[in-house]
Short mmCIF file of N, CA and C in Angstrom, two decimals:
data_model
loop_
_atom_site.label_atom_id
_atom_site.label_comp_id
_atom_site.label_asym_id
_atom_site.label_seq_id
_atom_site.Cartn_x
_atom_site.Cartn_y
_atom_site.Cartn_z
N UNK A 83 28.28 -23.78 -75.10
CA UNK A 83 27.45 -24.49 -74.04
C UNK A 83 28.53 -24.15 -72.24
N UNK A 84 26.68 -24.30 -71.50
CA UNK A 84 27.25 -23.16 -70.50
C UNK A 84 27.49 -24.34 -69.11
N UNK A 85 27.74 -24.23 -69.12
CA UNK A 85 27.44 -24.40 -66.75
C UNK A 85 26.31 -24.52 -66.61
N UNK A 86 24.88 -24.71 -66.69
CA UNK A 86 23.96 -24.85 -66.79
C UNK A 86 23.73 -24.20 -64.48
N UNK A 87 23.46 -22.93 -63.67
CA UNK A 87 23.17 -23.45 -62.43
C UNK A 87 22.69 -25.15 -61.69
N UNK A 88 22.40 -25.36 -62.30
CA UNK A 88 21.78 -26.57 -61.88
C UNK A 88 21.87 -27.81 -62.32
N UNK A 89 23.58 -27.27 -63.24
CA UNK A 89 24.27 -28.94 -63.85
C UNK A 89 25.69 -28.33 -62.85
N UNK A 90 26.58 -27.86 -62.09
CA UNK A 90 27.45 -27.20 -61.78
C UNK A 90 27.20 -27.74 -60.30
N UNK A 91 27.47 -29.16 -60.71
CA UNK A 91 28.44 -30.89 -59.78
C UNK A 91 29.58 -30.42 -58.61
N UNK A 92 28.79 -29.94 -57.48
CA UNK A 92 30.26 -29.43 -56.70
C UNK A 92 31.46 -29.84 -56.22
N UNK A 93 31.06 -31.33 -56.94
CA UNK A 93 32.29 -32.19 -56.72
C UNK A 93 33.36 -32.27 -58.17
N UNK A 94 32.16 -31.39 -58.92
CA UNK A 94 33.61 -31.71 -59.99
C UNK A 94 34.78 -30.90 -59.82
N UNK A 95 35.47 -30.48 -60.41
CA UNK A 95 36.79 -30.39 -59.77
C UNK A 95 36.78 -29.01 -60.84
N UNK A 96 36.53 -27.90 -61.87
CA UNK A 96 36.68 -27.33 -62.57
C UNK A 96 37.68 -26.16 -62.83
N UNK A 97 38.35 -26.09 -64.22
CA UNK A 97 38.94 -24.86 -64.26
C UNK A 97 38.69 -23.66 -63.18
N UNK A 98 38.89 -22.61 -62.54
CA UNK A 98 38.77 -22.23 -62.19
C UNK A 98 39.35 -20.25 -62.41
N UNK A 99 39.43 -19.09 -63.04
CA UNK A 99 39.62 -18.42 -63.43
C UNK A 99 38.46 -17.00 -62.84
N UNK A 100 39.53 -15.99 -61.60
CA UNK A 100 39.09 -15.38 -61.03
C UNK A 100 39.98 -13.51 -61.20
N UNK A 101 38.84 -12.49 -61.71
CA UNK A 101 39.53 -12.15 -61.61
C UNK A 101 38.85 -10.83 -60.15
N UNK A 102 39.72 -10.28 -59.68
CA UNK A 102 39.58 -9.86 -59.07
C UNK A 102 39.40 -8.05 -59.22
N UNK A 103 38.51 -7.21 -58.88
CA UNK A 103 38.49 -5.96 -59.12
C UNK A 103 38.77 -4.67 -57.71
N UNK A 104 39.06 -4.02 -58.33
CA UNK A 104 39.55 -2.77 -56.25
C UNK A 104 38.78 -2.31 -56.11
N UNK A 105 36.98 -3.11 -56.52
CA UNK A 105 36.71 -2.22 -55.67
C UNK A 105 35.02 -3.18 -56.39
N UNK A 106 33.86 -1.94 -54.92
CA UNK A 106 32.53 -3.61 -55.43
C UNK A 106 32.39 -2.41 -57.16
N UNK A 107 31.26 -3.46 -57.43
CA UNK A 107 30.48 -2.85 -58.94
C UNK A 107 29.53 -2.39 -58.43
N UNK A 108 29.32 -0.99 -58.72
CA UNK A 108 28.13 -0.57 -59.68
C UNK A 108 26.96 -1.13 -60.38
N UNK A 109 25.94 -1.24 -60.20
CA UNK A 109 24.23 -2.28 -59.89
C UNK A 109 24.16 -1.65 -61.53
N UNK A 110 24.61 -0.96 -62.52
CA UNK A 110 24.24 -0.66 -64.23
C UNK A 110 25.75 -1.54 -64.22
N UNK A 111 27.20 -1.51 -63.36
CA UNK A 111 27.69 -2.34 -64.41
C UNK A 111 27.99 -3.12 -63.91
N UNK A 112 27.13 -3.86 -62.63
CA UNK A 112 26.82 -5.40 -63.07
C UNK A 112 26.07 -5.99 -64.10
N UNK A 113 25.62 -4.83 -64.39
CA UNK A 113 24.19 -5.97 -65.04
C UNK A 113 25.58 -6.08 -66.54
N UNK A 114 26.17 -5.52 -67.50
CA UNK A 114 26.32 -4.51 -68.08
C UNK A 114 27.56 -5.65 -68.53
N UNK A 115 28.40 -6.03 -67.51
CA UNK A 115 29.16 -6.70 -67.03
C UNK A 115 28.50 -8.45 -67.35
N UNK A 116 27.73 -8.83 -66.31
CA UNK A 116 26.58 -10.20 -66.84
C UNK A 116 26.56 -10.43 -68.10
N UNK A 117 25.94 -9.52 -68.92
CA UNK A 117 25.42 -9.40 -70.04
C UNK A 117 26.41 -9.51 -71.29
N UNK A 118 27.65 -8.84 -71.21
CA UNK A 118 28.74 -8.91 -71.96
C UNK A 118 29.78 -10.55 -72.18
N UNK A 119 29.89 -10.65 -70.07
CA UNK A 119 30.47 -12.58 -70.32
C UNK A 119 29.00 -13.46 -70.28
N UNK A 120 27.96 -13.80 -70.45
CA UNK A 120 26.91 -14.30 -71.20
C UNK A 120 27.08 -14.50 -72.54
N UNK A 121 26.88 -13.45 -73.22
CA UNK A 121 27.01 -13.47 -74.09
C UNK A 121 28.20 -13.80 -74.44
N UNK A 122 29.81 -13.29 -74.07
CA UNK A 122 30.71 -14.06 -74.66
C UNK A 122 31.47 -15.70 -74.34
N UNK A 123 30.88 -15.83 -73.61
CA UNK A 123 30.53 -17.26 -72.87
C UNK A 123 29.70 -18.43 -73.86
N UNK A 124 28.59 -17.45 -73.96
CA UNK A 124 27.45 -18.19 -75.23
C UNK A 124 28.64 -18.87 -76.31
N UNK A 125 29.19 -17.99 -76.96
CA UNK A 125 30.31 -18.65 -77.91
C UNK A 125 32.29 -18.68 -77.62
N UNK A 126 31.86 -18.52 -76.36
CA UNK A 126 33.59 -18.77 -76.45
C UNK A 126 34.45 -20.74 -76.53
N UNK A 127 34.86 -20.95 -77.26
CA UNK A 127 35.72 -22.25 -78.17
C UNK A 127 36.94 -21.67 -77.89
N UNK A 128 37.41 -23.26 -78.04
CA UNK A 128 38.98 -23.84 -78.19
C UNK A 128 39.25 -25.24 -79.42
N UNK A 129 39.73 -24.33 -79.97
CA UNK A 129 39.92 -25.01 -81.86
C UNK A 129 38.72 -25.62 -82.61
N UNK A 130 38.16 -24.09 -82.32
CA UNK A 130 36.49 -24.14 -82.55
C UNK A 130 35.78 -25.60 -81.69
N UNK A 131 35.84 -26.01 -80.89
CA UNK A 131 34.74 -26.59 -80.44
C UNK A 131 34.56 -25.46 -78.97
N UNK A 132 33.02 -25.79 -79.12
CA UNK A 132 32.72 -24.69 -77.66
C UNK A 132 33.17 -25.44 -76.15
N UNK A 133 33.37 -24.23 -75.19
CA UNK A 133 34.01 -24.92 -73.79
C UNK A 133 32.78 -24.29 -73.00
N UNK A 134 32.34 -25.33 -71.85
CA UNK A 134 31.32 -25.44 -71.34
C UNK A 134 31.87 -24.52 -69.93
N UNK A 135 31.16 -23.71 -69.75
CA UNK A 135 31.50 -22.68 -69.79
C UNK A 135 31.17 -22.38 -68.49
N UNK A 136 31.41 -21.41 -67.06
CA UNK A 136 30.46 -20.19 -66.76
C UNK A 136 30.68 -19.63 -65.66
N UNK A 137 30.09 -18.60 -64.75
CA UNK A 137 30.71 -17.27 -64.61
C UNK A 137 29.77 -16.56 -63.37
N UNK A 138 30.33 -16.48 -62.48
CA UNK A 138 29.74 -15.56 -60.81
C UNK A 138 30.22 -14.17 -60.60
N UNK A 139 29.69 -13.49 -60.45
CA UNK A 139 30.04 -12.44 -59.69
C UNK A 139 30.03 -12.36 -58.61
N UNK A 140 31.19 -12.42 -57.06
CA UNK A 140 31.06 -13.45 -55.77
C UNK A 140 30.97 -12.13 -54.89
N UNK A 141 30.45 -12.12 -54.21
CA UNK A 141 30.98 -10.49 -53.30
C UNK A 141 30.68 -9.02 -54.00
N UNK A 142 29.96 -9.22 -55.40
CA UNK A 142 30.05 -7.78 -55.57
C UNK A 142 31.23 -7.26 -56.53
N UNK A 143 32.23 -7.96 -56.18
CA UNK A 143 33.55 -7.45 -56.85
C UNK A 143 34.50 -8.79 -57.45
N UNK A 144 34.45 -10.00 -57.17
CA UNK A 144 35.03 -10.38 -58.27
C UNK A 144 34.51 -11.30 -59.17
N UNK A 145 34.84 -11.31 -60.46
CA UNK A 145 34.65 -12.40 -61.45
C UNK A 145 35.40 -13.67 -61.81
N UNK A 146 33.97 -14.67 -61.00
CA UNK A 146 34.88 -16.23 -61.29
C UNK A 146 33.97 -16.65 -62.59
N UNK A 147 35.13 -17.67 -63.24
CA UNK A 147 34.93 -17.85 -64.34
C UNK A 147 35.45 -19.35 -64.25
N UNK A 148 34.36 -20.26 -64.65
CA UNK A 148 34.58 -21.31 -64.92
C UNK A 148 34.97 -22.68 -66.31
N UNK A 149 34.95 -23.01 -66.31
CA UNK A 149 35.22 -24.11 -67.03
C UNK A 149 35.75 -25.95 -66.83
N UNK A 150 34.77 -26.41 -67.59
CA UNK A 150 34.55 -28.02 -67.33
C UNK A 150 35.40 -28.36 -68.69
N UNK A 151 37.06 -28.68 -68.02
CA UNK A 151 38.00 -28.37 -68.61
C UNK A 151 38.18 -30.66 -68.71
N UNK A 152 37.06 -31.06 -67.90
CA UNK A 152 37.15 -32.73 -68.73
C UNK A 152 36.29 -33.16 -69.80
N UNK A 153 35.39 -31.70 -70.23
CA UNK A 153 34.66 -31.28 -71.22
C UNK A 153 36.06 -31.35 -72.76
N UNK A 154 36.38 -30.06 -72.78
CA UNK A 154 37.24 -29.22 -73.46
C UNK A 154 38.57 -28.00 -72.73
N UNK A 155 39.27 -28.64 -73.06
CA UNK A 155 40.52 -27.99 -72.62
C UNK A 155 40.38 -26.92 -73.12
N UNK A 156 40.76 -26.20 -72.33
CA UNK A 156 41.20 -23.99 -72.34
C UNK A 156 42.47 -24.85 -72.91
N UNK A 157 42.34 -23.55 -74.28
CA UNK A 157 43.55 -23.98 -74.97
C UNK A 157 44.28 -21.71 -74.85
N UNK A 158 45.47 -22.22 -75.19
CA UNK A 158 46.31 -20.16 -74.75
C UNK A 158 45.31 -19.37 -75.87
N UNK A 159 44.71 -19.63 -76.76
CA UNK A 159 43.91 -18.40 -78.49
C UNK A 159 42.37 -18.59 -77.32
N UNK A 160 41.67 -19.57 -76.88
CA UNK A 160 40.93 -19.30 -76.09
C UNK A 160 41.13 -18.74 -74.79
N UNK A 161 42.13 -18.56 -73.88
CA UNK A 161 42.57 -18.01 -72.44
C UNK A 161 42.72 -16.21 -72.91
N UNK A 162 43.88 -17.10 -74.12
CA UNK A 162 43.70 -15.60 -74.34
C UNK A 162 42.13 -14.72 -75.46
N UNK A 163 41.16 -15.08 -75.71
CA UNK A 163 40.02 -14.26 -75.63
C UNK A 163 39.76 -14.16 -74.56
N UNK A 164 39.51 -14.30 -74.00
CA UNK A 164 38.71 -14.65 -72.28
C UNK A 164 38.99 -13.52 -71.94
N UNK A 165 41.10 -13.26 -72.02
CA UNK A 165 41.14 -12.42 -71.50
C UNK A 165 40.99 -10.51 -72.25
N UNK A 166 40.79 -11.48 -73.73
CA UNK A 166 40.67 -10.17 -74.08
C UNK A 166 39.28 -8.91 -74.02
N UNK A 167 38.39 -10.06 -73.75
CA UNK A 167 37.25 -9.26 -73.49
C UNK A 167 37.53 -8.77 -71.56
N UNK A 168 37.92 -9.30 -71.22
CA UNK A 168 38.05 -8.80 -69.85
C UNK A 168 38.67 -7.81 -70.07
N UNK A 169 39.76 -6.93 -70.28
CA UNK A 169 41.00 -6.26 -70.30
C UNK A 169 39.74 -4.66 -70.27
N UNK A 170 39.13 -5.66 -72.19
CA UNK A 170 37.52 -4.53 -72.15
C UNK A 170 37.07 -3.99 -71.22
N UNK A 171 36.06 -4.83 -70.67
CA UNK A 171 35.60 -5.00 -69.16
C UNK A 171 36.19 -3.85 -68.01
N UNK A 172 37.27 -3.71 -68.54
CA UNK A 172 38.74 -3.46 -67.19
C UNK A 172 38.59 -1.89 -67.33
N UNK A 173 39.33 -2.12 -68.61
CA UNK A 173 39.30 -0.12 -69.75
C UNK A 173 37.61 0.83 -68.66
N UNK A 174 36.86 -0.09 -69.86
CA UNK A 174 36.07 0.75 -69.66
C UNK A 174 35.67 0.93 -69.20
N UNK A 175 35.14 0.87 -67.45
CA UNK A 175 35.08 0.79 -65.84
C UNK A 175 36.21 0.95 -65.18
N UNK A 176 36.92 1.08 -66.00
CA UNK A 176 38.72 1.01 -64.52
C UNK A 176 38.42 0.86 -63.12
N UNK A 177 38.35 -0.36 -63.42
CA UNK A 177 38.44 -2.23 -62.15
C UNK A 177 39.32 -2.83 -61.83
N UNK A 178 40.90 -1.78 -62.63
CA UNK A 178 41.91 -3.20 -62.04
C UNK A 178 41.25 -4.34 -61.80
N UNK A 179 41.17 -5.13 -62.37
CA UNK A 179 41.23 -6.47 -62.89
C UNK A 179 42.32 -7.42 -63.03
N UNK A 180 43.72 -6.29 -64.01
CA UNK A 180 44.83 -7.21 -64.08
C UNK A 180 45.69 -6.36 -63.20
N UNK A 181 44.85 -5.67 -62.34
CA UNK A 181 46.30 -5.70 -60.94
C UNK A 181 46.94 -6.85 -59.69
N UNK A 182 47.39 -7.10 -60.19
CA UNK A 182 47.47 -8.24 -58.52
C UNK A 182 48.05 -8.03 -57.50
N UNK A 183 48.40 -6.85 -57.55
CA UNK A 183 49.40 -5.76 -56.35
C UNK A 183 48.67 -5.37 -54.94
N UNK A 184 47.54 -5.85 -55.22
CA UNK A 184 46.37 -5.95 -54.15
C UNK A 184 45.96 -6.33 -53.11
N UNK A 185 45.66 -6.57 -52.08
CA UNK A 185 44.82 -7.87 -51.22
C UNK A 185 43.36 -6.82 -51.21
N UNK A 186 42.87 -8.03 -50.93
CA UNK A 186 41.28 -7.72 -50.48
C UNK A 186 40.83 -8.80 -49.37
N UNK A 187 40.54 -8.18 -48.36
CA UNK A 187 39.57 -8.53 -46.95
C UNK A 187 38.44 -8.49 -46.79
N UNK A 188 37.77 -9.33 -45.61
CA UNK A 188 36.29 -8.22 -44.54
C UNK A 188 36.89 -8.70 -43.44
N UNK A 189 36.14 -7.35 -43.52
CA UNK A 189 36.69 -6.69 -42.08
C UNK A 189 34.79 -6.36 -41.04
N UNK A 190 34.68 -6.34 -40.00
CA UNK A 190 33.38 -5.73 -40.21
C UNK A 190 32.27 -6.03 -41.12
N UNK A 191 32.33 -6.86 -41.03
CA UNK A 191 31.13 -7.55 -42.42
C UNK A 191 30.78 -6.90 -44.02
N UNK A 192 32.61 -5.78 -44.72
CA UNK A 192 32.92 -5.17 -45.52
C UNK A 192 33.11 -5.62 -46.51
N UNK A 193 33.22 -6.12 -47.77
CA UNK A 193 34.76 -5.18 -48.44
C UNK A 193 35.73 -4.90 -48.59
N UNK A 194 36.88 -5.24 -47.77
CA UNK A 194 37.68 -3.79 -48.87
C UNK A 194 39.01 -4.32 -49.34
N UNK A 195 39.71 -3.87 -50.33
CA UNK A 195 40.74 -3.28 -50.98
C UNK A 195 41.69 -1.94 -50.77
N UNK A 196 43.56 -2.81 -50.89
CA UNK A 196 43.80 -2.21 -50.50
C UNK A 196 45.08 -3.06 -51.63
N UNK A 197 46.08 -1.76 -51.89
CA UNK A 197 47.08 -1.47 -52.28
C UNK A 197 47.99 -2.96 -51.22
N UNK A 198 48.60 -3.79 -51.69
CA UNK A 198 49.79 -4.93 -51.10
C UNK A 198 50.33 -3.98 -50.45
N UNK A 199 50.95 -3.60 -50.31
CA UNK A 199 52.36 -2.40 -49.68
C UNK A 199 51.46 -2.33 -48.14
N UNK A 200 50.17 -0.99 -48.81
CA UNK A 200 49.05 -0.44 -47.36
C UNK A 200 48.80 -2.05 -46.84
N UNK A 201 48.55 -2.48 -47.07
CA UNK A 201 47.92 -3.69 -46.75
C UNK A 201 48.68 -4.89 -45.56
N UNK A 202 50.09 -4.81 -46.43
CA UNK A 202 51.40 -5.22 -45.45
C UNK A 202 51.60 -4.86 -43.98
N UNK A 203 51.30 -3.35 -43.99
CA UNK A 203 52.12 -2.35 -43.94
C UNK A 203 51.60 -1.89 -42.34
N UNK A 204 49.23 -2.18 -42.60
CA UNK A 204 48.71 -2.27 -41.32
C UNK A 204 48.77 -3.06 -41.34
N UNK A 205 49.66 -4.41 -41.53
CA UNK A 205 48.98 -5.66 -40.49
C UNK A 205 49.91 -6.05 -40.08
N UNK A 206 51.03 -5.04 -40.35
CA UNK A 206 53.01 -4.92 -39.31
C UNK A 206 52.76 -4.58 -38.53
N UNK A 207 52.33 -2.90 -38.37
CA UNK A 207 51.41 -2.06 -38.24
C UNK A 207 51.10 -1.83 -35.84
N UNK A 208 49.51 -3.40 -36.55
CA UNK A 208 48.51 -4.04 -35.99
C UNK A 208 47.33 -2.63 -36.81
N UNK A 209 47.18 -2.67 -37.20
CA UNK A 209 45.90 -0.71 -37.70
C UNK A 209 45.14 -2.27 -38.48
N UNK A 210 45.10 -3.61 -38.47
CA UNK A 210 44.00 -4.27 -39.32
C UNK A 210 44.64 -5.22 -38.51
N UNK A 211 42.84 -5.58 -37.68
CA UNK A 211 42.00 -6.85 -36.63
C UNK A 211 43.20 -8.15 -37.91
N UNK A 212 43.75 -9.01 -36.41
CA UNK A 212 43.00 -10.48 -36.88
C UNK A 212 42.17 -11.31 -37.29
N UNK A 213 41.84 -10.41 -37.03
CA UNK A 213 39.37 -10.56 -36.72
C UNK A 213 38.99 -11.10 -39.07
N UNK A 214 40.27 -10.26 -38.97
CA UNK A 214 40.07 -10.30 -41.26
C UNK A 214 39.38 -11.19 -41.13
N UNK A 215 38.95 -12.00 -42.68
CA UNK A 215 38.78 -13.01 -43.46
C UNK A 215 39.59 -12.46 -44.88
N UNK A 216 40.94 -13.51 -45.15
CA UNK A 216 41.09 -11.91 -46.69
C UNK A 216 41.17 -13.20 -47.77
N UNK A 217 41.31 -13.10 -48.97
CA UNK A 217 40.93 -13.99 -49.83
C UNK A 217 41.58 -13.85 -51.09
N UNK A 218 41.80 -14.93 -51.85
CA UNK A 218 43.10 -15.86 -51.02
C UNK A 218 42.51 -16.01 -53.49
N UNK A 219 43.10 -14.78 -54.19
CA UNK A 219 42.75 -15.10 -55.29
C UNK A 219 43.53 -16.47 -57.10
N UNK A 220 44.78 -16.43 -55.46
CA UNK A 220 45.24 -17.83 -57.02
C UNK A 220 44.67 -19.03 -56.09
N UNK A 221 43.09 -19.78 -56.93
CA UNK A 221 42.47 -20.78 -56.33
C UNK A 221 42.04 -20.57 -58.22
N UNK A 222 42.80 -22.41 -58.76
CA UNK A 222 42.84 -22.56 -59.92
C UNK A 222 41.90 -23.68 -59.90
N UNK A 223 40.89 -24.21 -59.19
CA UNK A 223 39.70 -24.51 -58.98
C UNK A 223 38.36 -25.11 -58.56
N UNK A 224 37.12 -25.18 -58.50
CA UNK A 224 36.18 -25.06 -58.08
C UNK A 224 36.14 -25.63 -56.67
N UNK A 225 36.51 -26.85 -56.53
CA UNK A 225 36.54 -27.38 -55.68
C UNK A 225 37.25 -26.17 -54.19
N UNK A 226 38.70 -25.69 -54.47
CA UNK A 226 39.99 -24.95 -54.81
C UNK A 226 38.76 -23.97 -53.68
N UNK A 227 38.18 -23.15 -55.25
CA UNK A 227 37.76 -21.66 -54.61
C UNK A 227 36.64 -21.86 -53.24
N UNK A 228 35.73 -23.44 -53.64
CA UNK A 228 34.69 -22.73 -52.43
C UNK A 228 35.76 -23.39 -50.97
N UNK A 229 35.79 -24.33 -51.50
CA UNK A 229 36.59 -23.55 -50.00
C UNK A 229 38.05 -23.54 -48.99
N UNK A 230 38.03 -22.30 -49.69
CA UNK A 230 40.08 -21.51 -49.64
C UNK A 230 39.59 -20.00 -50.03
N UNK A 231 38.73 -19.58 -50.93
CA UNK A 231 38.53 -18.69 -51.42
C UNK A 231 38.77 -17.20 -50.21
N UNK A 232 38.52 -17.29 -48.85
CA UNK A 232 37.72 -16.04 -48.27
C UNK A 232 38.27 -17.22 -46.97
N UNK A 233 39.40 -16.62 -46.19
CA UNK A 233 39.99 -17.23 -45.47
C UNK A 233 40.06 -16.75 -43.88
N UNK A 234 39.57 -17.28 -42.63
CA UNK A 234 40.39 -16.22 -41.21
C UNK A 234 41.44 -15.82 -42.11
N UNK A 235 42.30 -14.84 -40.67
CA UNK A 235 43.51 -14.45 -41.84
C UNK A 235 44.04 -15.29 -40.75
N UNK A 236 44.48 -16.08 -39.95
CA UNK A 236 45.58 -17.30 -39.96
C UNK A 236 45.52 -17.88 -40.60
N UNK A 237 44.08 -18.07 -40.94
CA UNK A 237 44.36 -19.28 -41.76
C UNK A 237 45.32 -19.46 -43.41
N UNK A 238 45.49 -17.54 -43.77
CA UNK A 238 45.44 -17.42 -44.76
C UNK A 238 46.92 -17.31 -45.61
N UNK A 239 47.70 -16.42 -46.40
CA UNK A 239 47.85 -15.78 -46.66
C UNK A 239 48.53 -14.98 -46.26
N UNK A 240 47.89 -14.77 -45.58
CA UNK A 240 48.22 -13.34 -45.14
C UNK A 240 49.03 -13.17 -43.66
N UNK A 241 49.08 -14.28 -43.09
CA UNK A 241 49.71 -14.42 -41.82
C UNK A 241 50.82 -14.95 -41.78
N UNK A 242 51.41 -14.70 -43.04
CA UNK A 242 53.02 -14.76 -43.31
C UNK A 242 54.08 -13.17 -43.21
N UNK A 243 53.24 -12.12 -42.69
CA UNK A 243 53.82 -11.25 -42.76
C UNK A 243 53.80 -10.69 -41.66
N UNK A 244 54.67 -10.62 -42.05
CA UNK A 244 57.05 -9.63 -40.69
C UNK A 244 56.91 -8.68 -40.96
#
């Protein structure tokens, strides 16, 4: 069962799993990824019980999966199944979805991604403006995602880089 767009209630705190790509999706990739995830989520289940779930591609670079765990909890096996389809997508398009050692940010209206070490170096050297917005992939609830997925530099995790 899907969480249809019209049924997503912004006061519900769905579980969120974010898969950040290292680069934007090409149009054809986004279409294929959308089809694969739509097909997968239509049959996604935990212990034989359908999971109420949905996804969206945010900023043409981040795959966000939502699960309504008030209806049915995503179990270890169901999370493993999601991981398997995401690894297949990652391998097919070389997206770096499982590389957590990167930072994504918005500079001059454009989403950019750097290796974490390069991002930190550029911050320390003053090569990146403090006017950037930084993405936080650690969000695990829908409400937190809505309000804190992208933050001004000074309110983000990156502000602690010394």
